[in-house]
CSV table of C-alpha atoms and ligand atoms in Angstrom, one decimal:
chain,number,residue,atom,x,y,z
A,1,UNK,CA,31.4,142.6,-25.5
A,2,UNK,CA,35.1,141.7,-25.5
A,3,UNK,CA,35.5,142.3,-22.0
A,4,UNK,CA,32.4,140.0,-21.2
A,5,UNK,CA,33.9,137.2,-22.7
A,6,UNK,CA,37.4,137.5,-21.1
A,7,UNK,CA,35.3,137.8,-17.7
A,8,UNK,CA,33.5,134.4,-18.8
A,9,UNK,CA,36.6,132.6,-20.3
A,10,UNK,CA,38.9,133.3,-17.0
A,11,UNK,CA,35.9,132.6,-14.7
A,12,UNK,CA,35.5,129.0,-16.4
A,13,UNK,CA,39.4,128.3,-16.3
A,14,UNK,CA,39.3,129.1,-12.7
A,15,UNK,CA,36.3,126.9,-11.9
A,16,UNK,CA,37.8,124.1,-13.6
A,17,UNK,CA,41.3,124.7,-11.9
A,18,UNK,CA,38.9,124.6,-8.6
A,19,UNK,CA,37.1,121.5,-9.4
A,20,UNK,CA,40.9,119.5,-10.2
A,21,UNK,CA,42.3,120.6,-7.4
A,22,UNK,CA,39.3,119.5,-5.4
A,23,UNK,CA,38.8,115.9,-7.0
A,24,UNK,CA,42.8,115.5,-7.1
A,25,UNK,CA,41.8,114.9,-11.3
A,26,UNK,CA,45.3,114.0,-12.3
A,27,UNK,CA,46.2,111.3,-9.8
A,28,UNK,CA,49.9,110.7,-8.3
A,29,UNK,CA,51.9,108.3,-7.1
A,30,UNK,CA,54.4,108.7,-4.1
A,31,UNK,CA,57.4,106.5,-2.8
A,32,UNK,CA,58.1,106.7,1.0
A,33,UNK,CA,60.5,104.2,3.3
A,34,UNK,CA,58.1,101.4,5.0
A,35,UNK,CA,61.6,100.4,7.1
A,36,UNK,CA,63.8,97.5,6.3
A,37,UNK,CA,63.7,93.3,5.7
A,38,UNK,CA,65.5,91.2,8.1
A,39,UNK,CA,67.8,91.2,6.1
A,40,UNK,CA,68.5,94.9,6.2
A,41,UNK,CA,67.2,95.6,2.5
A,42,UNK,CA,65.4,99.0,2.5
A,43,UNK,CA,61.5,98.2,1.9
A,44,UNK,CA,59.6,101.0,0.1
A,45,UNK,CA,55.8,102.0,0.3
A,46,UNK,CA,54.2,103.6,-3.0
A,47,UNK,CA,50.9,105.3,-2.6
A,48,UNK,CA,48.9,105.2,-5.5
A,49,UNK,CA,46.0,108.0,-5.9
A,50,UNK,CA,44.0,108.2,-8.9
A,51,UNK,CA,42.1,111.1,-10.3
A,52,UNK,CA,38.9,110.4,-7.6
A,53,UNK,CA,41.0,110.4,-4.7
A,54,UNK,CA,40.7,106.6,-4.2
A,55,UNK,CA,44.0,105.3,-2.8
A,56,UNK,CA,46.2,102.3,-3.1
A,57,UNK,CA,49.2,101.5,-1.0
A,58,UNK,CA,51.5,99.0,-2.0
A,59,UNK,CA,55.0,97.5,-0.2
A,60,UNK,CA,57.8,96.1,-2.0
A,61,UNK,CA,58.0,93.6,0.8
A,62,UNK,CA,55.8,90.7,-0.2
A,63,UNK,CA,54.2,93.1,-2.8
A,64,UNK,CA,51.5,93.9,-0.3
A,65,UNK,CA,48.7,96.0,-0.8
A,66,UNK,CA,48.6,97.7,2.5
A,67,UNK,CA,45.8,99.7,2.4
A,68,UNK,CA,43.1,100.4,-0.1
A,69,UNK,CA,40.8,103.3,0.1
A,70,UNK,CA,37.3,103.5,-1.4
A,71,UNK,CA,34.4,105.8,-1.2
A,72,UNK,CA,31.4,104.6,0.7
A,73,UNK,CA,27.8,105.5,-0.5
A,74,UNK,CA,28.2,109.3,0.8
A,75,UNK,CA,31.7,109.6,-0.5
A,76,UNK,CA,33.6,108.9,2.6
A,77,UNK,CA,36.5,107.6,1.9
A,78,UNK,CA,37.8,104.3,4.2
A,79,UNK,CA,40.2,101.3,4.1
A,80,UNK,CA,38.8,98.2,3.1
A,81,UNK,CA,41.8,95.7,3.8
A,82,UNK,CA,43.4,94.4,6.9
A,83,UNK,CA,47.4,94.8,7.3
A,84,UNK,CA,50.3,96.5,9.2
A,85,UNK,CA,51.1,100.1,10.0
A,86,UNK,CA,54.8,99.1,9.3
A,87,UNK,CA,57.0,96.3,7.4
A,88,UNK,CA,57.8,94.6,10.9
A,89,UNK,CA,54.2,93.5,11.0
A,90,UNK,CA,54.2,91.8,7.4
A,91,UNK,CA,57.8,90.0,8.6
A,92,UNK,CA,56.2,88.2,11.3
A,93,UNK,CA,52.7,87.4,9.8
A,94,UNK,CA,51.4,84.2,9.2
A,95,UNK,CA,48.1,85.1,7.4
A,96,UNK,CA,49.6,86.2,4.4
A,97,UNK,CA,47.7,89.7,4.8
A,98,UNK,CA,47.6,91.6,1.5
A,99,UNK,CA,50.5,89.9,0.0
A,100,UNK,CA,51.4,88.3,-3.4
A,101,UNK,CA,51.7,84.9,-3.2
A,102,UNK,CA,53.9,82.4,-5.1
A,103,UNK,CA,55.5,80.1,-6.4
A,104,UNK,CA,52.4,77.9,-6.0
A,105,UNK,CA,49.2,79.9,-4.2
A,106,UNK,CA,47.4,77.5,-2.0
A,107,UNK,CA,48.4,73.9,-1.4
A,108,UNK,CA,50.4,71.3,-2.7
A,109,UNK,CA,49.7,67.7,-1.5
A,110,UNK,CA,52.2,66.0,0.7
A,111,UNK,CA,54.3,68.4,-0.6
A,112,UNK,CA,55.8,67.2,-3.7
A,113,UNK,CA,54.7,66.6,-7.1
A,114,UNK,CA,56.3,65.0,-10.4
A,115,UNK,CA,57.2,66.6,-13.8
A,116,UNK,CA,58.3,64.3,-16.7
A,117,UNK,CA,59.2,61.5,-14.1
A,118,UNK,CA,61.2,63.5,-11.5
A,119,UNK,CA,59.5,64.1,-7.9
A,120,UNK,CA,60.1,67.4,-6.4
A,121,UNK,CA,60.2,67.7,-2.8
A,122,UNK,CA,58.8,70.9,-1.1
A,123,UNK,CA,58.7,72.1,2.4
A,124,UNK,CA,55.9,71.1,4.6
A,125,UNK,CA,54.2,74.2,6.1
A,126,UNK,CA,51.1,73.3,6.7
A,127,UNK,CA,50.7,69.9,8.2
A,128,UNK,CA,51.9,67.5,5.4
A,129,UNK,CA,51.0,69.6,2.9
A,130,UNK,CA,52.9,72.8,1.1
A,131,UNK,CA,50.8,76.2,1.3
A,132,UNK,CA,51.2,79.1,-0.5
A,133,UNK,CA,55.0,78.7,-1.8
A,134,UNK,CA,56.5,77.2,1.1
A,135,UNK,CA,58.3,78.5,4.1
A,136,UNK,CA,59.9,82.0,2.4
A,137,UNK,CA,57.1,82.3,-0.7
A,138,UNK,CA,57.3,85.3,-2.8
A,139,UNK,CA,55.1,87.1,0.4
A,140,UNK,CA,58.4,87.1,2.1
A,141,UNK,CA,60.6,88.6,-0.5
A,142,UNK,CA,61.4,92.1,-1.3
A,143,UNK,CA,60.1,92.8,-4.7
A,144,UNK,CA,62.1,95.4,-7.5
A,145,UNK,CA,59.8,98.3,-8.1
A,146,UNK,CA,59.3,100.5,-11.1
A,147,UNK,CA,56.7,103.3,-11.7
A,148,UNK,CA,55.4,102.8,-15.4
A,149,UNK,CA,52.7,104.9,-17.5
A,150,UNK,CA,49.4,103.8,-17.4
A,151,UNK,CA,46.7,105.0,-19.9
A,152,UNK,CA,43.7,105.2,-17.1
A,153,UNK,CA,45.3,105.5,-14.0
A,154,UNK,CA,48.6,104.8,-11.9
A,155,UNK,CA,50.8,102.0,-12.3
A,156,UNK,CA,53.7,100.1,-10.4
A,157,UNK,CA,56.0,97.2,-11.4
A,158,UNK,CA,57.2,94.9,-9.4
A,159,UNK,CA,59.6,92.3,-10.3
A,160,UNK,CA,61.3,89.4,-8.4
A,161,UNK,CA,63.7,86.3,-9.7
A,162,UNK,CA,62.7,83.1,-8.1
A,163,UNK,CA,65.7,81.3,-8.1
A,164,UNK,CA,66.2,77.4,-9.3
A,165,UNK,CA,65.7,75.7,-6.3
A,166,UNK,CA,63.9,77.9,-4.3
A,167,UNK,CA,61.8,76.3,-1.8
A,168,UNK,CA,62.1,73.0,-3.7
A,169,UNK,CA,60.5,74.3,-7.2
A,170,UNK,CA,62.6,73.7,-10.4
A,171,UNK,CA,63.6,76.9,-12.7
A,172,UNK,CA,64.9,80.5,-12.4
A,173,UNK,CA,61.2,82.0,-12.5
A,174,UNK,CA,61.0,85.7,-13.4
A,175,UNK,CA,58.1,87.0,-12.0
A,176,UNK,CA,56.4,90.5,-13.1
A,177,UNK,CA,53.1,92.2,-11.3
A,178,UNK,CA,51.9,95.3,-12.4
A,179,UNK,CA,49.4,96.9,-10.2
A,180,UNK,CA,47.4,99.8,-11.8
A,181,UNK,CA,45.1,101.8,-9.7
A,182,UNK,CA,42.8,103.0,-12.7
A,183,UNK,CA,40.5,106.0,-12.9
A,184,UNK,CA,37.8,103.5,-13.1
A,185,UNK,CA,38.3,102.8,-9.0
A,186,UNK,CA,39.7,99.4,-9.9
A,187,UNK,CA,42.7,97.9,-8.7
A,188,UNK,CA,44.2,95.8,-11.5
A,189,UNK,CA,46.7,93.0,-11.0
A,190,UNK,CA,48.7,91.8,-14.1
A,191,UNK,CA,50.9,89.0,-13.1
A,192,UNK,CA,53.4,87.3,-15.8
A,193,UNK,CA,56.3,84.9,-15.5
A,194,UNK,CA,58.9,83.0,-17.7
A,195,UNK,CA,61.0,80.1,-16.7
A,196,UNK,CA,64.3,78.5,-17.7
A,197,UNK,CA,63.3,74.8,-16.6
A,198,UNK,CA,60.2,73.2,-16.7
A,199,UNK,CA,58.1,73.8,-13.5
A,200,UNK,CA,54.2,74.8,-11.8
A,201,UNK,CA,53.5,78.4,-11.4
A,202,UNK,CA,50.3,79.7,-9.8
A,203,UNK,CA,50.2,83.0,-8.5
A,204,UNK,CA,47.7,85.4,-6.9
A,205,UNK,CA,46.9,88.2,-4.2
A,206,UNK,CA,46.0,87.4,-0.3
A,207,UNK,CA,44.1,90.6,0.1
A,208,UNK,CA,41.6,90.0,3.3
A,209,UNK,CA,38.8,92.7,2.7
A,210,UNK,CA,36.3,94.2,5.0
A,211,UNK,CA,34.3,96.7,2.9
A,212,UNK,CA,33.0,98.4,6.3
A,213,UNK,CA,36.5,98.8,7.2
A,214,UNK,CA,39.1,96.8,9.5
A,215,UNK,CA,37.7,96.9,13.0
A,216,UNK,CA,33.9,97.0,12.2
A,217,UNK,CA,33.5,93.5,13.2
A,218,UNK,CA,32.9,90.4,11.1
A,219,UNK,CA,32.1,89.7,7.7
A,220,UNK,CA,29.1,87.6,8.3
A,221,UNK,CA,26.5,90.4,6.8
A,222,UNK,CA,28.7,91.0,3.7
A,223,UNK,CA,26.3,89.9,0.8
A,224,UNK,CA,28.3,87.5,-1.7
A,225,UNK,CA,27.7,86.2,-5.2
A,226,UNK,CA,29.8,83.8,-6.8
A,227,UNK,CA,29.9,82.8,-10.6
A,228,UNK,CA,30.4,79.1,-9.7
A,229,UNK,CA,28.2,76.5,-10.5
A,230,UNK,CA,30.7,73.5,-9.0
A,231,UNK,CA,33.2,73.9,-6.0
A,232,UNK,CA,36.3,71.4,-5.4
A,233,UNK,CA,35.5,69.5,-2.2
A,234,UNK,CA,38.5,68.6,0.2
A,235,UNK,CA,39.7,66.3,2.6
A,236,UNK,CA,40.7,67.0,6.2
A,237,UNK,CA,44.2,68.7,5.2
A,238,UNK,CA,42.3,70.9,2.6
A,239,UNK,CA,43.4,69.1,-0.4
A,240,UNK,CA,41.0,68.6,-3.1
A,241,UNK,CA,39.6,65.4,-3.6
A,242,UNK,CA,39.6,65.6,-7.3
A,243,UNK,CA,35.9,65.7,-7.9
A,244,UNK,CA,34.0,69.0,-9.0
A,245,UNK,CA,31.0,69.1,-6.8
A,246,UNK,CA,27.5,70.7,-8.0
A,247,UNK,CA,27.0,73.8,-5.5
A,248,UNK,CA,23.1,73.3,-6.2
A,249,UNK,CA,21.4,72.4,-2.7
A,250,UNK,CA,24.8,72.8,-0.6
A,251,UNK,CA,26.0,75.7,1.4
A,252,UNK,CA,28.1,76.7,-1.7
A,253,UNK,CA,25.5,78.0,-3.5
A,254,UNK,CA,26.4,81.9,-4.1
A,255,UNK,CA,24.9,81.6,-7.6
A,256,UNK,CA,22.0,84.1,-6.1
A,257,UNK,CA,23.5,87.0,-3.8
A,258,UNK,CA,23.6,85.4,0.0
A,259,UNK,CA,24.9,86.7,3.2
A,260,UNK,CA,27.9,84.9,4.1
A,261,UNK,CA,26.7,84.3,7.5
A,262,UNK,CA,23.2,82.7,6.5
A,263,UNK,CA,25.1,78.9,6.2
A,264,UNK,CA,28.6,79.6,7.4
A,265,UNK,CA,28.2,77.5,10.5
A,266,UNK,CA,26.1,74.9,9.0
A,267,UNK,CA,26.8,71.0,9.8
A,268,UNK,CA,27.5,70.4,6.3
A,269,UNK,CA,30.6,68.1,6.0
A,270,UNK,CA,32.7,70.7,3.6
A,271,UNK,CA,31.8,73.2,5.6
A,272,UNK,CA,33.1,71.8,8.9
A,273,UNK,CA,36.4,70.7,7.1
A,274,UNK,CA,37.3,74.1,6.0
A,275,UNK,CA,36.2,75.4,9.6
A,276,UNK,CA,33.9,77.6,7.5
A,277,UNK,CA,34.2,78.6,3.9
A,278,UNK,CA,37.9,77.8,2.9
A,279,UNK,CA,37.3,76.6,-0.7
A,280,UNK,CA,38.0,76.4,-4.5
A,281,UNK,CA,35.2,77.5,-6.8
A,282,UNK,CA,35.1,76.7,-10.5
A,283,UNK,CA,34.0,79.7,-12.0
A,284,UNK,CA,31.8,79.5,-14.9
A,285,UNK,CA,33.6,81.1,-18.0
A,286,UNK,CA,31.8,82.8,-21.0
A,287,UNK,CA,33.2,81.6,-24.5
A,288,UNK,CA,35.0,84.2,-25.8
A,289,UNK,CA,35.4,86.7,-23.1
A,290,UNK,CA,39.3,87.5,-22.1
A,291,UNK,CA,38.3,88.3,-18.6
A,292,UNK,CA,35.0,87.4,-16.4
A,293,UNK,CA,33.0,88.1,-13.4
A,294,UNK,CA,34.0,85.8,-10.6
A,295,UNK,CA,32.3,87.2,-7.8
A,296,UNK,CA,30.6,90.3,-6.5
A,297,UNK,CA,30.4,91.5,-2.5
A,298,UNK,CA,27.9,93.9,-1.3
A,299,UNK,CA,28.3,95.6,2.2
A,300,UNK,CA,24.8,96.7,3.2
A,301,UNK,CA,25.9,99.3,5.7
A,302,UNK,CA,28.1,101.4,3.9
A,303,UNK,CA,26.6,100.5,0.2
A,304,UNK,CA,30.7,99.5,-0.7
A,305,UNK,CA,30.5,96.9,-3.3
A,306,UNK,CA,33.5,94.9,-4.7
A,307,UNK,CA,33.5,93.1,-8.0
A,308,UNK,CA,36.2,90.3,-8.9
A,309,UNK,CA,37.1,89.9,-12.3
A,310,UNK,CA,39.6,87.2,-13.5
A,311,UNK,CA,41.3,85.4,-16.4
A,312,UNK,CA,41.7,82.7,-13.8
A,313,UNK,CA,39.5,79.2,-13.6
A,314,UNK,CA,39.2,79.4,-10.0
A,315,UNK,CA,38.8,81.5,-6.7
A,316,UNK,CA,39.5,80.7,-3.3
A,317,UNK,CA,36.8,82.0,-1.0
A,318,UNK,CA,38.1,82.1,2.6
A,319,UNK,CA,36.1,83.5,5.4
A,320,UNK,CA,39.1,83.9,7.7
A,321,UNK,CA,38.7,81.0,9.6
A,322,UNK,CA,42.2,80.7,11.3
A,323,UNK,CA,42.3,84.5,12.3
A,324,UNK,CA,42.5,84.1,15.9
A,325,UNK,CA,42.9,87.5,17.3
A,326,UNK,CA,46.7,87.4,17.7
A,327,UNK,CA,47.8,90.1,15.0
A,328,UNK,CA,47.7,93.5,15.9
A,329,UNK,CA,46.9,95.4,13.0
A,330,UNK,CA,47.1,98.9,11.6
A,331,UNK,CA,45.9,101.3,14.5
A,332,UNK,CA,46.2,98.3,16.9
A,333,UNK,CA,43.0,96.5,16.0
A,334,UNK,CA,43.2,92.8,16.7
A,335,UNK,CA,42.3,90.7,13.9
A,336,UNK,CA,39.7,88.3,15.0
A,337,UNK,CA,37.9,85.1,13.2
A,338,UNK,CA,35.7,85.9,10.3
A,339,UNK,CA,36.8,89.6,10.6
A,340,UNK,CA,37.7,89.5,6.8
A,341,UNK,CA,37.0,87.5,3.5
A,342,UNK,CA,39.7,86.5,0.9
A,343,UNK,CA,38.4,86.0,-2.8
A,344,UNK,CA,42.1,84.7,-4.0
A,345,UNK,CA,41.8,84.0,-7.8
A,346,UNK,CA,43.7,80.9,-8.9
A,347,UNK,CA,44.3,77.9,-10.8
A,348,UNK,CA,42.8,75.1,-8.6
A,349,UNK,CA,44.7,73.6,-5.3
A,350,UNK,CA,46.9,70.9,-6.1
A,351,UNK,CA,47.0,70.9,-9.7
A,352,UNK,CA,50.4,69.5,-10.0
A,353,UNK,CA,48.9,66.4,-8.7
A,354,UNK,CA,45.5,66.4,-10.1
A,355,UNK,CA,45.3,65.6,-13.6
A,356,UNK,CA,41.8,66.3,-14.4
A,357,UNK,CA,42.6,69.9,-13.1
A,358,UNK,CA,43.6,72.6,-15.8
A,359,UNK,CA,47.3,72.4,-15.8
A,360,UNK,CA,49.8,75.0,-14.0
A,361,UNK,CA,52.9,73.8,-15.9
A,362,UNK,CA,55.1,76.5,-17.5
A,363,UNK,CA,57.6,75.4,-20.0
A,364,UNK,CA,60.6,77.6,-21.2
A,365,UNK,CA,59.8,79.4,-24.3
A,366,UNK,CA,55.9,80.2,-23.0
A,367,UNK,CA,54.9,83.5,-20.9
A,368,UNK,CA,52.8,82.8,-17.7
A,369,UNK,CA,49.9,85.5,-17.9
A,370,UNK,CA,46.9,86.3,-15.9
A,371,UNK,CA,44.9,89.3,-14.9
A,372,UNK,CA,42.7,89.9,-11.8
A,373,UNK,CA,40.7,93.0,-11.2
A,374,UNK,CA,39.1,94.5,-8.0
A,375,UNK,CA,36.5,97.0,-8.6
A,376,UNK,CA,35.0,99.4,-6.0
A,377,UNK,CA,31.7,101.2,-6.6
A,378,UNK,CA,28.6,101.6,-4.3
A,379,UNK,CA,24.8,101.2,-4.3
A,380,UNK,CA,22.1,102.8,-2.3
B,1,LIG,C1,44.3,80.3,1.9
B,1,LIG,C2,43.9,78.7,2.7
B,1,LIG,C3,43.4,79.0,3.8
B,1,LIG,C4,44.4,79.7,4.8
B,1,LIG,C5,44.7,81.3,4.7
B,1,LIG,C6,46.0,81.7,5.4
B,1,LIG,O1,43.1,81.2,1.9
B,1,LIG,O2,43.1,78.6,2.0
B,1,LIG,O3,43.6,77.6,4.4
B,1,LIG,O4,45.9,78.9,5.0
B,1,LIG,O5,45.3,81.1,3.1
B,1,LIG,O6,46.1,81.6,6.1
């Protein structure tokens, strides 16, 4: 009797050890060298693996999400973001692949804004306008990194001090971004910042997703839903006109899941200005919800599903219209037009010059804090 019990117990322990080993139950974070920045600073790559074997690789250069490996409907893992094999690709990159964007995500019209009567002049790096923080945005900085404990996964804290006057912005801005790869297959990004002078802040991540994998063609067959009843129309420089326009009756109506390719080449004036989708959607918020669903993307061939949850009021939906095949990414794949999509959670573009848009101002003593979650699953 006793002997049989002992055999059963050891058998059970052995079984659970084997299962844990097979699924990588505990998760891990591994650090390795990713090369050097142009200034000779060492750059690291952190590979976070959760208990299901989902993997996120993050570089200290630009805080870039280099790769994100999630299962398809048959459980086969595959990378779902565009990027480069080494830091050199990110140094010469002009498309912001996977990067943290700041101090101001998206555009500021005429490269200037006024705070308390003082006009600040920024670099014009996108026609007449400033895009994604200027010439050397947060995407070109080497961030400090520290592994930190997480209740439900693996977490990496990145930090960066953007000095007073950097790219023309006022105030020393102390920025902290925590990436957590949760055991529920989410990549959670928490952004926080404090300043010693009144400034403007709008932080985001610029991952380019292709849920069938980089190199698998365009994303026109991905089916998208956006929780937005309105969007912000733009002028020819892609600066919002200030209007919040109803999506109803336009190619911007993604309230019901629709293939991205269905209307991407329509002769709608706004689609033409963007060369496809390159617009900010005004997200529908449920009163009292700390974080809301912004968008859901389904890739029919692999069954992969991406949900974007955020505390932000807007999301920039961009169909990779400027990708022209000149960037050669991981494994030498050339990144062509519409081979990926971006869902950049944010405050609205040009908010510092648009008094009716939600404010992006940050004062000394206040703390900027936003959260975005990219959640992966599959459907049949
Ligand atoms: C954002 C902008 C686009 C483009 C990309 C980067 O999505 O809205 O117009 O600049 O970044 O290439």
